[in-house]
mmCIF file with all atom_site columns, C-alpha atoms in Angstrom:
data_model
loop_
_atom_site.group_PDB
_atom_site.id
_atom_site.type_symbol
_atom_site.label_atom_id
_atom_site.label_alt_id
_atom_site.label_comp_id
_atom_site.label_asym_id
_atom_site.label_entity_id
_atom_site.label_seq_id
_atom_site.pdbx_PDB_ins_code
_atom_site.Cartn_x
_atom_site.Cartn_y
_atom_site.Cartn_z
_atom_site.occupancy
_atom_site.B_iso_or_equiv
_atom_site.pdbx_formal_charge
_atom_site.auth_seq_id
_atom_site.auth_comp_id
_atom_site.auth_asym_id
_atom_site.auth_atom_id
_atom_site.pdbx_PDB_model_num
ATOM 1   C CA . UNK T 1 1   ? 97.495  80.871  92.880  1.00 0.00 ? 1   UNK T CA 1
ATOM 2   C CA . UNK T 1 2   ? 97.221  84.076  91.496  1.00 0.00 ? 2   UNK T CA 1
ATOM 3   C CA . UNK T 1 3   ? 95.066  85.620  93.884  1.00 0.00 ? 3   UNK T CA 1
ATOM 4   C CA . UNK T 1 4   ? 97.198  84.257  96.639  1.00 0.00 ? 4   UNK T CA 1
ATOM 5   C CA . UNK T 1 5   ? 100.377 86.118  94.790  1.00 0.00 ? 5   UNK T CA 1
ATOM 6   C CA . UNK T 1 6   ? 97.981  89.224  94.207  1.00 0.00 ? 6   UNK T CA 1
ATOM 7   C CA . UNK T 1 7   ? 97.717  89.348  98.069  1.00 0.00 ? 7   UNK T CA 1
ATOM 8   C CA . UNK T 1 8   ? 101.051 88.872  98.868  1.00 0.00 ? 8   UNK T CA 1
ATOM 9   C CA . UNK T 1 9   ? 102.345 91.466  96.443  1.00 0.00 ? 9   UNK T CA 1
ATOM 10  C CA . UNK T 1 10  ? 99.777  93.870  97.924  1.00 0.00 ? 10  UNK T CA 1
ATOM 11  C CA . UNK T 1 11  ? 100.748 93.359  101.398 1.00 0.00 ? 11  UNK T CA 1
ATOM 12  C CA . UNK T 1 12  ? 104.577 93.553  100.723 1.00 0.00 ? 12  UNK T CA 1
ATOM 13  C CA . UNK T 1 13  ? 103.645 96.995  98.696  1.00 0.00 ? 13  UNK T CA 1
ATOM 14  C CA . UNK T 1 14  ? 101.536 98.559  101.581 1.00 0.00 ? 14  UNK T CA 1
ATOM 15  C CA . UNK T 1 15  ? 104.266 97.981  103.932 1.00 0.00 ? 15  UNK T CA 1
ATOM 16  C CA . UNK T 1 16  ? 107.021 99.166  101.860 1.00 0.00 ? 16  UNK T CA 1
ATOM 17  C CA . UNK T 1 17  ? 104.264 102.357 101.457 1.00 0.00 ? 17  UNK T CA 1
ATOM 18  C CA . UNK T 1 18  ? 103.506 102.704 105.515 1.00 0.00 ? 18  UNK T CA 1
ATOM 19  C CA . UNK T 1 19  ? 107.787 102.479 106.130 1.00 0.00 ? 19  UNK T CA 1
ATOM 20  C CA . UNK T 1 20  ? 108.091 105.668 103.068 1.00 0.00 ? 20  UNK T CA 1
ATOM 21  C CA . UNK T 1 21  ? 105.255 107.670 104.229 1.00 0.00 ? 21  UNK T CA 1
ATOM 22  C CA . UNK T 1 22  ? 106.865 110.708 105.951 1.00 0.00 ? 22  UNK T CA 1
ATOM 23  C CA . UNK T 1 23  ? 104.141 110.462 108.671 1.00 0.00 ? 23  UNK T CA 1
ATOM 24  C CA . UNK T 1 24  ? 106.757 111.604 111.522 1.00 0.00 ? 24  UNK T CA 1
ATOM 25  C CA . UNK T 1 25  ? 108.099 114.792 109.848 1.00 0.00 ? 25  UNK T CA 1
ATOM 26  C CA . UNK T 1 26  ? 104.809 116.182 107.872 1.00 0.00 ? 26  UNK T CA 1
ATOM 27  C CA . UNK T 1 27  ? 102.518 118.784 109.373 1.00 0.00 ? 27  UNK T CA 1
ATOM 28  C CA . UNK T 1 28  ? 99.259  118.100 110.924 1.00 0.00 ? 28  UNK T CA 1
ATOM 29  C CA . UNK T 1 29  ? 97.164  118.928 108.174 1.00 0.00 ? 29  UNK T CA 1
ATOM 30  C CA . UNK T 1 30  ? 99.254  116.751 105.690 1.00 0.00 ? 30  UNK T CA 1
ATOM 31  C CA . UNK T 1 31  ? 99.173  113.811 107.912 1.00 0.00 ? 31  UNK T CA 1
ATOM 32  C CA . UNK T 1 32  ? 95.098  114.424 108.301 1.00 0.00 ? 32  UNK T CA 1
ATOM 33  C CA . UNK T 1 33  ? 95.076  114.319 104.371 1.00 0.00 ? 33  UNK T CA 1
ATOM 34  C CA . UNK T 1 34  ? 97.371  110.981 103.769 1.00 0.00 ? 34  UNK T CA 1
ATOM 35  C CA . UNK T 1 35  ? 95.193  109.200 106.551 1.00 0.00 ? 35  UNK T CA 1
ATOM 36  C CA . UNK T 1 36  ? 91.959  110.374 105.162 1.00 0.00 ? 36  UNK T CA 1
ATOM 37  C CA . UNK T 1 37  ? 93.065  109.134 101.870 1.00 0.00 ? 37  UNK T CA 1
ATOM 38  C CA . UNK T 1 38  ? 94.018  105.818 102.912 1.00 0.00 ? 38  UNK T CA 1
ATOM 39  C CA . UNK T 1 39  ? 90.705  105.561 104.646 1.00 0.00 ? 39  UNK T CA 1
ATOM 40  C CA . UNK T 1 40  ? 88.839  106.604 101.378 1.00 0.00 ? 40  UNK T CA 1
ATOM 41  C CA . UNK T 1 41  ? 91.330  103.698 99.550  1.00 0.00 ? 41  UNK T CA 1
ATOM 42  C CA . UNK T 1 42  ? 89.914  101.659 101.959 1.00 0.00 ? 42  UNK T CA 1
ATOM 43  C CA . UNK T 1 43  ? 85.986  102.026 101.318 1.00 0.00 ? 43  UNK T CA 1
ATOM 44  C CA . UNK T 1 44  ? 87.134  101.937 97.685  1.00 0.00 ? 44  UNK T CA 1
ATOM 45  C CA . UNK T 1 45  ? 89.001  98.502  98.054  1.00 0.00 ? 45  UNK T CA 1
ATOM 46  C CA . UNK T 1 46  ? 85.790  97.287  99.924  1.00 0.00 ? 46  UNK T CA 1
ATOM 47  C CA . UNK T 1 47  ? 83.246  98.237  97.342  1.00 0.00 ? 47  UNK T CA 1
ATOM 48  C CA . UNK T 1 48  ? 85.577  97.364  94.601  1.00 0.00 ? 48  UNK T CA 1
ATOM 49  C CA . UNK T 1 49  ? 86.276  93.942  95.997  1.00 0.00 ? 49  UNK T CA 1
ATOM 50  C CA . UNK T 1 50  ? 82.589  93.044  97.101  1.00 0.00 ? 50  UNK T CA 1
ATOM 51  C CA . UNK T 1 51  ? 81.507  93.732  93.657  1.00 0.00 ? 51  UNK T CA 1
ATOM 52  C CA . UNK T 1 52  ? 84.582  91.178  92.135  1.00 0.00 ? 52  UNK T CA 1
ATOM 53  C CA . UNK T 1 53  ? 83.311  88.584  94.689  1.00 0.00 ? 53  UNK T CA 1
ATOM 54  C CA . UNK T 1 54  ? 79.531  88.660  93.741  1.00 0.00 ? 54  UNK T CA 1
ATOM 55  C CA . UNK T 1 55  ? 80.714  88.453  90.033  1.00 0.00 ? 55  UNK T CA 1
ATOM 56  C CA . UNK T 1 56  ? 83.302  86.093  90.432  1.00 0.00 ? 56  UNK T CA 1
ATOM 57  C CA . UNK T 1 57  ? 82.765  82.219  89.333  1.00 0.00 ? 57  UNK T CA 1
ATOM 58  C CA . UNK T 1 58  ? 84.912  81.282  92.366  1.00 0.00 ? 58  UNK T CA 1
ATOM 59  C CA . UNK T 1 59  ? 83.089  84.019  95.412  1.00 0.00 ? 59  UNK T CA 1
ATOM 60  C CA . UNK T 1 60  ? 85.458  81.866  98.038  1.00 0.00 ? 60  UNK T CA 1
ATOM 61  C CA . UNK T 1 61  ? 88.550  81.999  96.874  1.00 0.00 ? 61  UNK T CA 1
ATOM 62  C CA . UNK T 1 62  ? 88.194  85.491  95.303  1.00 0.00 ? 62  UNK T CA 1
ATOM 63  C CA . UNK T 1 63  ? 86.722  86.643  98.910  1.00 0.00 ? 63  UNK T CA 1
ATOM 64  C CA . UNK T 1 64  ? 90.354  84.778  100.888 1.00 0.00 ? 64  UNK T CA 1
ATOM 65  C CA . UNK T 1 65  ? 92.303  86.734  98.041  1.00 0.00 ? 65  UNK T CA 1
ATOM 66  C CA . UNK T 1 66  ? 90.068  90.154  99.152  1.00 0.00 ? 66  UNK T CA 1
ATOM 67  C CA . UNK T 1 67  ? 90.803  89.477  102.385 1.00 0.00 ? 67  UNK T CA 1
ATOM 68  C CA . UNK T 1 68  ? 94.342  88.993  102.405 1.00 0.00 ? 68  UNK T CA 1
ATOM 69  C CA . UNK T 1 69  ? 94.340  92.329  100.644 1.00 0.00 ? 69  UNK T CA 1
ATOM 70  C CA . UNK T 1 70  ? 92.337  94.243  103.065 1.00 0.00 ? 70  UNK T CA 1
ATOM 71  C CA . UNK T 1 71  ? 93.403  93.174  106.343 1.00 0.00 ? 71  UNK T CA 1
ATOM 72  C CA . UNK T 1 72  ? 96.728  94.050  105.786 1.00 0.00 ? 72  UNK T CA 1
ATOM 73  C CA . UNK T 1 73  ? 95.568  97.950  105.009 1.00 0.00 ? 73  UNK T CA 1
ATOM 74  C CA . UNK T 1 74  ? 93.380  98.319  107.493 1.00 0.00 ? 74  UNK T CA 1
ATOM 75  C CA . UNK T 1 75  ? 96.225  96.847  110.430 1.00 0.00 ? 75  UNK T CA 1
ATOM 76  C CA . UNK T 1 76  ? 98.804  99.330  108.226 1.00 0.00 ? 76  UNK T CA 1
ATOM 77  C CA . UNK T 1 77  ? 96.206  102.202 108.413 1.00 0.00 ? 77  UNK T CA 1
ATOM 78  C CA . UNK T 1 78  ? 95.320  101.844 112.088 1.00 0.00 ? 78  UNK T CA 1
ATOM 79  C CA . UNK T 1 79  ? 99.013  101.758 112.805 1.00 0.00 ? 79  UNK T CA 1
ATOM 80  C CA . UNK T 1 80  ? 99.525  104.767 110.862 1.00 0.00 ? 80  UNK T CA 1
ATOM 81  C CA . UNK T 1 81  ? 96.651  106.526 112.887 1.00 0.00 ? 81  UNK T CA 1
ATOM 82  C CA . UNK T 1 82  ? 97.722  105.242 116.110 1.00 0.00 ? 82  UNK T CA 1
ATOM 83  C CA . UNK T 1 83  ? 101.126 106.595 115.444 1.00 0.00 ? 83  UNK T CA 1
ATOM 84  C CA . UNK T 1 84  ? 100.020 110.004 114.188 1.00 0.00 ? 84  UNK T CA 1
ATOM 85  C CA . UNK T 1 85  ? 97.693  110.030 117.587 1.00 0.00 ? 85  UNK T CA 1
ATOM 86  C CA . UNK T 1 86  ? 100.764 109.636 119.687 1.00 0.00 ? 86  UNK T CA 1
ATOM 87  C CA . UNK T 1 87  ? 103.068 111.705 118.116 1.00 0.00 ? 87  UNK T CA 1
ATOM 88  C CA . UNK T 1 88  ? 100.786 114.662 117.830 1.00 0.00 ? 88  UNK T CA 1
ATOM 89  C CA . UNK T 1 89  ? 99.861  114.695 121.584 1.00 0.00 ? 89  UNK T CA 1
ATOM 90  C CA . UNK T 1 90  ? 103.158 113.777 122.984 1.00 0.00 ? 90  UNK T CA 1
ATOM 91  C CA . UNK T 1 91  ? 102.784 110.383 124.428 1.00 0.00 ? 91  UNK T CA 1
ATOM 92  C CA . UNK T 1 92  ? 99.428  111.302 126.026 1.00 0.00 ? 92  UNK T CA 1
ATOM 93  C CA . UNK T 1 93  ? 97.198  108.633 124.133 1.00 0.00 ? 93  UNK T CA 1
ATOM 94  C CA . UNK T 1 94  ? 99.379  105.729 125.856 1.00 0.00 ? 94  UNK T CA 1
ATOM 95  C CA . UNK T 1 95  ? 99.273  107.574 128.771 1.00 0.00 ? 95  UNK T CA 1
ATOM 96  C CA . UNK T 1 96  ? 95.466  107.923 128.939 1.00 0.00 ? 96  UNK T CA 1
ATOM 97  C CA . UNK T 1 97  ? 95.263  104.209 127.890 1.00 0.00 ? 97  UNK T CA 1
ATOM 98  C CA . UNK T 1 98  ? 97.632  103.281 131.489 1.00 0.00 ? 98  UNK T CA 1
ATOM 99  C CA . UNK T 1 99  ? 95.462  105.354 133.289 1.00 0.00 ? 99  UNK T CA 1
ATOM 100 C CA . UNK T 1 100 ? 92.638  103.923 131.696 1.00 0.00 ? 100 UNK T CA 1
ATOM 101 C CA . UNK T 1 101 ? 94.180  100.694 133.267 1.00 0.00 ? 101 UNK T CA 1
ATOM 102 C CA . UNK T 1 102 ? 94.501  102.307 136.490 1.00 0.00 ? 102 UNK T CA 1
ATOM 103 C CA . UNK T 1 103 ? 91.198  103.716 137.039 1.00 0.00 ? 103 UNK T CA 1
ATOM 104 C CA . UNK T 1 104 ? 89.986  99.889  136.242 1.00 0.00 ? 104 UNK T CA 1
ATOM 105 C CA . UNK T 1 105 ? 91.892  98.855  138.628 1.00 0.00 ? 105 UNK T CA 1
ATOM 106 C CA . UNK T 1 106 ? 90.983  100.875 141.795 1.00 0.00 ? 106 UNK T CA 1
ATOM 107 C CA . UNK T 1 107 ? 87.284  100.547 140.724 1.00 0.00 ? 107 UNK T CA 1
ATOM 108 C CA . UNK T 1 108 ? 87.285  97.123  140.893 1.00 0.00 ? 108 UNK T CA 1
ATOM 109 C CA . UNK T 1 109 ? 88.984  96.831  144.170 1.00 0.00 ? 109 UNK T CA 1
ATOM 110 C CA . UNK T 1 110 ? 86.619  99.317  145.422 1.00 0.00 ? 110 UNK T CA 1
ATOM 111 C CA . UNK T 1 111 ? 83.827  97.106  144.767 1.00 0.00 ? 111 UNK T CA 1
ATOM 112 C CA . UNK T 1 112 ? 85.073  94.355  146.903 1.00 0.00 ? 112 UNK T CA 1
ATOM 113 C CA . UNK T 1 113 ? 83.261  94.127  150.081 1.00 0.00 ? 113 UNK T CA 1
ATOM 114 C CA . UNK T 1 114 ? 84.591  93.517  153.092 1.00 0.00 ? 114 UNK T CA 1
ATOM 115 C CA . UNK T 1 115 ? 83.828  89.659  153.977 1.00 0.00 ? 115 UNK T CA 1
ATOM 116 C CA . UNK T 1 116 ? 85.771  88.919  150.806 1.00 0.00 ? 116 UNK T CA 1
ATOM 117 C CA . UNK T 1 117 ? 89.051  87.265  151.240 1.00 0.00 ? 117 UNK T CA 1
ATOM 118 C CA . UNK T 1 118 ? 91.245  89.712  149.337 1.00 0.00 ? 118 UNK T CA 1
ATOM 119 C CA . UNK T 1 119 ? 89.934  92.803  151.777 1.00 0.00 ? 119 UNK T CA 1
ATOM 120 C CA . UNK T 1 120 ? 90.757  90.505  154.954 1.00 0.00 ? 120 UNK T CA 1
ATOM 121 C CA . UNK T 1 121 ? 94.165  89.857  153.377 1.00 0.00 ? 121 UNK T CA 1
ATOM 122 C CA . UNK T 1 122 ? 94.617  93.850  152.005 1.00 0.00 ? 122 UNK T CA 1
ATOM 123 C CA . UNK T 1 123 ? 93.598  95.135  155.742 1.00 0.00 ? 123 UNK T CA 1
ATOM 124 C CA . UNK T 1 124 ? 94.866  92.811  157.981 1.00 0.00 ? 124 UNK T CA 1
ATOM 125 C CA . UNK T 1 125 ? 97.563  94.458  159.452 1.00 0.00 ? 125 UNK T CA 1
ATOM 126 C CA . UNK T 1 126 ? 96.188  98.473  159.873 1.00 0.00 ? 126 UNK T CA 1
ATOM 127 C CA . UNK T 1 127 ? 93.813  97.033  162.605 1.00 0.00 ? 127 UNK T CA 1
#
């Protein structure tokens, strides 16, 4: 029960932490520094909670409780990152990911040859 309420307290904290950050008004660099920092947290959480697992008398349920604890920073941390990343270039990571999508797209129908059924249907009428 405690771990369980360790985890919960540490996820409610984190997200109280990602909403206070000022990650849309700092500069560059500081941004850099707050997500490098949370990244170095999160090889320290890691390390620190492998080692309470191997020395715990109850690895499984200390291991749910580390996981419940780490997920939640690394989802809050990637957030963070993916928010800096599209703030920084101006909407030009989404946009790379929809072309992404489109490029996908045409390749694929490129690779249909023409017996298939969707190239009859596509080229029917520009006989």
């Amino acid at each position: 029960m405690l771990s369980l309420l360790r985890a919960l307290g540490s996820t409610i904290a984190l997200v109280v932490l990602y909403y206070l950050l000022p990650l849309d008004e700092s500069s560059i660099p500081v941004v850099v520094l707050i997500l490098a920092s949370g990244l170095a947290g999160l090889v320290l959480l890691f390390a620190f909670q492998v080692r309470s697992i191997m020395k715990s008398p109850f690895p499984e349920l200390r291991a749910v409780g580390a996981l419940a604890t780490s997920i939640p920073l690394f989802l809050l941390l990637f957030a963070a990152t993916y928010f800096i990343m599209d703030r920084i270039s101006a909407g030009i990571v989404i946009a790379g990911i929809g072309a992404r999508v489109v490029v996908e797209a045409v390749r694929r129908g490129q690779q249909q040859r023409p017996g298939d059924r969707g190239y009859a249907l596509r080229n029917e009428g520009s006989g």
